[in-house]
PDB file of C-alpha atoms in Angstrom:
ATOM      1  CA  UNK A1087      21.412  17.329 -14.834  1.00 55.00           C
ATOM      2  CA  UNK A1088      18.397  16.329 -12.912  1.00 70.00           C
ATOM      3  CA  UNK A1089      16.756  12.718 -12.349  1.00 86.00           C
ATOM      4  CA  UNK A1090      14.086  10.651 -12.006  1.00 90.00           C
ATOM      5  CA  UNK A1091      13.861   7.222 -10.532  1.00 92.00           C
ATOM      6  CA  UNK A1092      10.791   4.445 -10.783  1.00 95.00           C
ATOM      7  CA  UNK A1093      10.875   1.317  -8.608  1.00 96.00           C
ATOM      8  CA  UNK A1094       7.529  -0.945  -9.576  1.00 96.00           C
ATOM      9  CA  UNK A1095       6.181  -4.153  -8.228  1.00 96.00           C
ATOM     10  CA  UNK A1096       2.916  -6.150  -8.555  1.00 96.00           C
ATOM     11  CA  UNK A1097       1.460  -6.954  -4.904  1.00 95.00           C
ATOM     12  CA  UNK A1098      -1.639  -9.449  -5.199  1.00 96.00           C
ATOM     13  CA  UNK A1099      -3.984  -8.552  -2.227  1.00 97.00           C
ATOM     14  CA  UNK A1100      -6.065 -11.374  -2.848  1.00 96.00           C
ATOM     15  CA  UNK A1101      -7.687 -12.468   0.466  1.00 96.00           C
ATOM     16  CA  UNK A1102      -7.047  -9.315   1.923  1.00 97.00           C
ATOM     17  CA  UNK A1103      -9.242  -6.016   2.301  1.00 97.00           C
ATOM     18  CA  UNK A1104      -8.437  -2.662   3.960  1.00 97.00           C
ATOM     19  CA  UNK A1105      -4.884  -1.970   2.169  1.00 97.00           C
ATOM     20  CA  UNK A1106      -2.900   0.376   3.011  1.00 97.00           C
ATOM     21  CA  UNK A1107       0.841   1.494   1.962  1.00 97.00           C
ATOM     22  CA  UNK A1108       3.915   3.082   3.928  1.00 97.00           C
ATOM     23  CA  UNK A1109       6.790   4.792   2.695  1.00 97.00           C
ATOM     24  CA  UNK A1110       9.966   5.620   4.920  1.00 97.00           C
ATOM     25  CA  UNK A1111      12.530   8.001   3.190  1.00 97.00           C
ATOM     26  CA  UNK A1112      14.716  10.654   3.852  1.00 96.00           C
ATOM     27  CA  UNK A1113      17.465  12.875   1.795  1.00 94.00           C
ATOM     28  CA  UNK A1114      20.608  13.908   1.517  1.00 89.00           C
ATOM     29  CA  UNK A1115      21.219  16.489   3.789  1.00 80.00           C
ATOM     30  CA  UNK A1116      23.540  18.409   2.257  1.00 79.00           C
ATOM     31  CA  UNK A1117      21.837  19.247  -0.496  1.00 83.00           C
ATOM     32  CA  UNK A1118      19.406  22.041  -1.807  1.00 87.00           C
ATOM     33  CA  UNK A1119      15.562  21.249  -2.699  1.00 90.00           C
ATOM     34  CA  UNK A1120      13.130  23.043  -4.524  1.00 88.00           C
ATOM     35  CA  UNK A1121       9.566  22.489  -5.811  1.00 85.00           C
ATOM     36  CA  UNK A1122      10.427  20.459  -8.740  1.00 88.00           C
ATOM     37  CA  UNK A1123      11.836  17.821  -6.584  1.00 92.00           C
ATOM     38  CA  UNK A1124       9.523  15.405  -5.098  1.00 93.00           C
ATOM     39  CA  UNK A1125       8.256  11.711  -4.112  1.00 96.00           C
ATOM     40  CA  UNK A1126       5.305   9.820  -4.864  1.00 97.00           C
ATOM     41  CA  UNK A1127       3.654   6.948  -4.909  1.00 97.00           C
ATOM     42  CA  UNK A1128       1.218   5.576  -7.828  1.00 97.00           C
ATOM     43  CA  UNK A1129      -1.218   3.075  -7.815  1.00 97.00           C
ATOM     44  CA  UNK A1130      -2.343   0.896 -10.697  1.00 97.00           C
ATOM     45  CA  UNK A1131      -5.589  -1.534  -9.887  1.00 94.00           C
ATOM     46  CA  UNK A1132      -5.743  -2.532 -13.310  1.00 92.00           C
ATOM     47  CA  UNK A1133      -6.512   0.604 -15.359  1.00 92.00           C
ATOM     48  CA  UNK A1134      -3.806   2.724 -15.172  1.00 96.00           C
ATOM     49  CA  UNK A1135      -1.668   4.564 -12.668  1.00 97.00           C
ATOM     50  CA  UNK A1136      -2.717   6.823 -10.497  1.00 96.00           C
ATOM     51  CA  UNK A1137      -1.122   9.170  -8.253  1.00 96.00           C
ATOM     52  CA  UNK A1138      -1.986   8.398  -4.244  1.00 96.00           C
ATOM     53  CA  UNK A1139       0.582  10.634  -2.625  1.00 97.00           C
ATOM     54  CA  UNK A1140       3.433  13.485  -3.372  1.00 96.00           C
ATOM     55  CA  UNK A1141       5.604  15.180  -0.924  1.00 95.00           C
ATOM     56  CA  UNK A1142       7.772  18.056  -2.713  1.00 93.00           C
ATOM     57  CA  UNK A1143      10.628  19.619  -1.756  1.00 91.00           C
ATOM     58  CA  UNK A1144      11.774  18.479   1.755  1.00 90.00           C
ATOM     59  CA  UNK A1145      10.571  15.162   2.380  1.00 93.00           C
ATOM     60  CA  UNK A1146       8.144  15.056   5.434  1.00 93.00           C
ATOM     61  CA  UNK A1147       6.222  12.301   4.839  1.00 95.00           C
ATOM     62  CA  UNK A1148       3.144  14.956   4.147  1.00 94.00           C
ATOM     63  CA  UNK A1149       1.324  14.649   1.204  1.00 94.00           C
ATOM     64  CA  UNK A1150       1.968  18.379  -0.249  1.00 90.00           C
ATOM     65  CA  UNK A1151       1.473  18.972  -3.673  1.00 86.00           C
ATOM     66  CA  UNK A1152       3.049  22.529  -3.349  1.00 82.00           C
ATOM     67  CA  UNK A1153       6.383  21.856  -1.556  1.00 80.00           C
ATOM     68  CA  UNK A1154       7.311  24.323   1.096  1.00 80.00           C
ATOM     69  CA  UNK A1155       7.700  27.438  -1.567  1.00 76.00           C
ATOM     70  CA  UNK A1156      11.023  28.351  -0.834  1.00 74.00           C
ATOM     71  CA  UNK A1157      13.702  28.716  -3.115  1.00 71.00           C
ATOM     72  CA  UNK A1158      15.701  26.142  -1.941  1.00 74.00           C
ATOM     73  CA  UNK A1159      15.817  23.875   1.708  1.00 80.00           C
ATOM     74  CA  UNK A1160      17.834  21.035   2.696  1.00 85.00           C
ATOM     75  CA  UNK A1161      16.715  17.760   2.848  1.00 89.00           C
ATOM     76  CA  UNK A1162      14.818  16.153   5.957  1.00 92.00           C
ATOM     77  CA  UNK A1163      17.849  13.610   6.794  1.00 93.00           C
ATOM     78  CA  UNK A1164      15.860  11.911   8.780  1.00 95.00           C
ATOM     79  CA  UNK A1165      13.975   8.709   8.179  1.00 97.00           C
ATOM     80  CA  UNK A1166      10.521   9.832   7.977  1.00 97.00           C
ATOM     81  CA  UNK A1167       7.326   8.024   7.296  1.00 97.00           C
ATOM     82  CA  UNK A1168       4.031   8.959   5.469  1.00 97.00           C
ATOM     83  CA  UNK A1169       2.018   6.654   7.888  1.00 97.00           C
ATOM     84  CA  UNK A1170      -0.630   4.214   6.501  1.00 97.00           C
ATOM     85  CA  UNK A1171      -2.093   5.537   3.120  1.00 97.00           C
ATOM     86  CA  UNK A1172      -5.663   4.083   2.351  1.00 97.00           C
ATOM     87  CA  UNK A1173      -5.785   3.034  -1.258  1.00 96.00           C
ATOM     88  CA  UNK A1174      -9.261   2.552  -1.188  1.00 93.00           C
ATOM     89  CA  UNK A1175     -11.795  -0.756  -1.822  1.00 93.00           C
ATOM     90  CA  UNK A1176     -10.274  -1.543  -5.578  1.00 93.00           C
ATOM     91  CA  UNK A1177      -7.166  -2.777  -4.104  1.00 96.00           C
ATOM     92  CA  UNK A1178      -8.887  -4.923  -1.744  1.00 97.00           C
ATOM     93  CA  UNK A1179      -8.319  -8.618  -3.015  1.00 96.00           C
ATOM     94  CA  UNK A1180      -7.270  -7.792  -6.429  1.00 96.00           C
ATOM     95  CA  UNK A1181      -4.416  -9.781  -8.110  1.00 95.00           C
ATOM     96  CA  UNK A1182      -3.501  -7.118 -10.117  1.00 94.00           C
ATOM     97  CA  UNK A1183      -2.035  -4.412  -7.932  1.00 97.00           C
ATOM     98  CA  UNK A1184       0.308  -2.528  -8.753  1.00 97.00           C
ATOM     99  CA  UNK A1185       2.610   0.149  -6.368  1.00 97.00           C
ATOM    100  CA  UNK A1186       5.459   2.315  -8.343  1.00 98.00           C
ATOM    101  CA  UNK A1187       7.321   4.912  -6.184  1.00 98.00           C
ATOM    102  CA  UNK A1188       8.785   7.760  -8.339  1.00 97.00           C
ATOM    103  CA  UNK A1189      11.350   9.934  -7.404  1.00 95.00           C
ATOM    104  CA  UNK A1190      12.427  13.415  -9.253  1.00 94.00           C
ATOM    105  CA  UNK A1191      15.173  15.734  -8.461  1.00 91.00           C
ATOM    106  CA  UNK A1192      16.411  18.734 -11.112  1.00 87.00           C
ATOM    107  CA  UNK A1193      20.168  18.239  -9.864  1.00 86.00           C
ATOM    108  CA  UNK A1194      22.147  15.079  -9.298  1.00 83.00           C
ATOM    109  CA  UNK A1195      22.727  15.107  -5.671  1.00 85.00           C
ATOM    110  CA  UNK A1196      19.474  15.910  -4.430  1.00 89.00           C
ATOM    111  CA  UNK A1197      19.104  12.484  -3.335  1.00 90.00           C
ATOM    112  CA  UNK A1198      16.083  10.680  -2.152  1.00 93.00           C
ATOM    113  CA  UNK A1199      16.810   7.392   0.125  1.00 94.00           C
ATOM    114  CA  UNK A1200      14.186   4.730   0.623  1.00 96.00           C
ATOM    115  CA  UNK A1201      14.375   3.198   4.347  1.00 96.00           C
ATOM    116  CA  UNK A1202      11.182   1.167   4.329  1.00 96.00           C
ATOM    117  CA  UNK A1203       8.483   0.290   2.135  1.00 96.00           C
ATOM    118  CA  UNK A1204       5.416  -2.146   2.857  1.00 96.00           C
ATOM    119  CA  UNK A1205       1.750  -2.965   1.959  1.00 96.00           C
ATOM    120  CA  UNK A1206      -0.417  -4.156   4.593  1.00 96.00           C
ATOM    121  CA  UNK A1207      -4.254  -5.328   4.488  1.00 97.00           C
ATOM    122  CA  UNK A1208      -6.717  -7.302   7.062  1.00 96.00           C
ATOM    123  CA  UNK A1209      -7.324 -10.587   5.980  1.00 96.00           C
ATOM    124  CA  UNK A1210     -11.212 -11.278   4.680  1.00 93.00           C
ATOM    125  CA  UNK A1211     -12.924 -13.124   7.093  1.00 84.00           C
ATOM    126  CA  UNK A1212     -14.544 -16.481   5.173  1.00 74.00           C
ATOM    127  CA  UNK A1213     -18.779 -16.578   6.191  1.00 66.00           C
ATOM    128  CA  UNK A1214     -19.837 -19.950   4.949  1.00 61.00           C
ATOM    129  CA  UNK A1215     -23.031 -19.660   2.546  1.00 63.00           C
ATOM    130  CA  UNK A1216     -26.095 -19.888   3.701  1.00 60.00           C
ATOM    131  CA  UNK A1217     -26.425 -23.410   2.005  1.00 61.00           C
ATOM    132  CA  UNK A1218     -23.243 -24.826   3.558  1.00 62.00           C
ATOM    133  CA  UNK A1219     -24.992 -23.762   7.656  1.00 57.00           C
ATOM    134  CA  UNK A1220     -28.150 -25.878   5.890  1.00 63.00           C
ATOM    135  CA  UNK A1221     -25.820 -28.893   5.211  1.00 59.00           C
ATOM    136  CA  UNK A1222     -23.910 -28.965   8.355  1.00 64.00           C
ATOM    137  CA  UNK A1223     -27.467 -28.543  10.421  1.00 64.00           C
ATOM    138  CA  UNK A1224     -28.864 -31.367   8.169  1.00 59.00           C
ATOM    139  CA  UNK A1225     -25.598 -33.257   8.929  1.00 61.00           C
ATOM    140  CA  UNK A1226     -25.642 -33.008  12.522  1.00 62.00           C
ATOM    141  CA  UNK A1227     -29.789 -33.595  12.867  1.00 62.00           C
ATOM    142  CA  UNK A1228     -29.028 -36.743  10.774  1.00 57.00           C
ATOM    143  CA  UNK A1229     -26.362 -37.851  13.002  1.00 54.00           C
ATOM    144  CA  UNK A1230     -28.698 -37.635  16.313  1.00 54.00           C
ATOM    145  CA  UNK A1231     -31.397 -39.741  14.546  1.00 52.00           C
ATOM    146  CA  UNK A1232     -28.814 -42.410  13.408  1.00 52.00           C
ATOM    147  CA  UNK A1233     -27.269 -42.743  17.127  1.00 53.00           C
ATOM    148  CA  UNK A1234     -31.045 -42.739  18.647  1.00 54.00           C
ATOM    149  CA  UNK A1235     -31.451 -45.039  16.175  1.00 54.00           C
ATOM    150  CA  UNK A1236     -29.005 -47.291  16.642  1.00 51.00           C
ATOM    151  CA  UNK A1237     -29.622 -50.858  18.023  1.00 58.00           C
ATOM    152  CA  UNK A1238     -27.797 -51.232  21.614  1.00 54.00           C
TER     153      UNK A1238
END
């Protein structure tokens, strides 16, 4: 009897731009994989999931939609990592994220192992307004006349 697996979290990205996810992973050696098994990650940025990444079959960290086309391999037992995956300006300071990682395997021990996991994003630099650089000018002119002003 096969499985499948779904491990789901909301990540708020607000103040941040420039996301990006990384999965580590790896499987159990000793068993057999074929196309039907596979890992992915989904993305939801407030209408629905969508699929961002798949590696089938032996887990290389690739994303490859068509596994390796064999008839069976065994797992990459090695910790392995898909490198930073762009998700693209709607995650970018959004409250709402959401990051599911789905694994599926048509026989109980074909097991996939998660080593690492992590969202990362630069922080969004703050420009003060164009008003706000007209009050702190106005601010700092008024201060000069006041000291020139004042009585010594």
């Amino acid at each position: 009897v096969g499985s499948e697996m779904c491990i789901r979290d909301r990540v708020s990205t607000v103040g941040f731009e420039s996301i990006t996810v990384n999965l580590t992973a790896f499987q159990v050696s000793t068993s057999t994989y074929e196309n039907s098994d596979q890992l992915g990650i989904f993305v939801n940025t407030g209408s629905g999931f969508s699929e961002v990444f798949r590696d089938e079959e032996v887990w290389n960290g690739v994303d490859d939609r068509a596994g390796e086309g064999s008839t069976g391999a065994d797992g990459n037992a090695t910790p392995t990592s898909t490198g930073e995956i762009a998700l693209g300006g709607v995650a970018d300071n959004n409250a709402l994220l959401q990051v599911r990682i789905r694994g599926i395997s048509n026989v109980a021990d074909e097991v996939y192992l998660l080593d690492a996991f992590s969202v990362s994003g630069d922080s969004i630099a703050t420009v003060p307004e164009p008003s706000t650089f007209g009050l702190i000018a106005f601010l700092g002119i008024a201060g000069i006349a006041r000291k020139r002003a004042w009585p010594r």
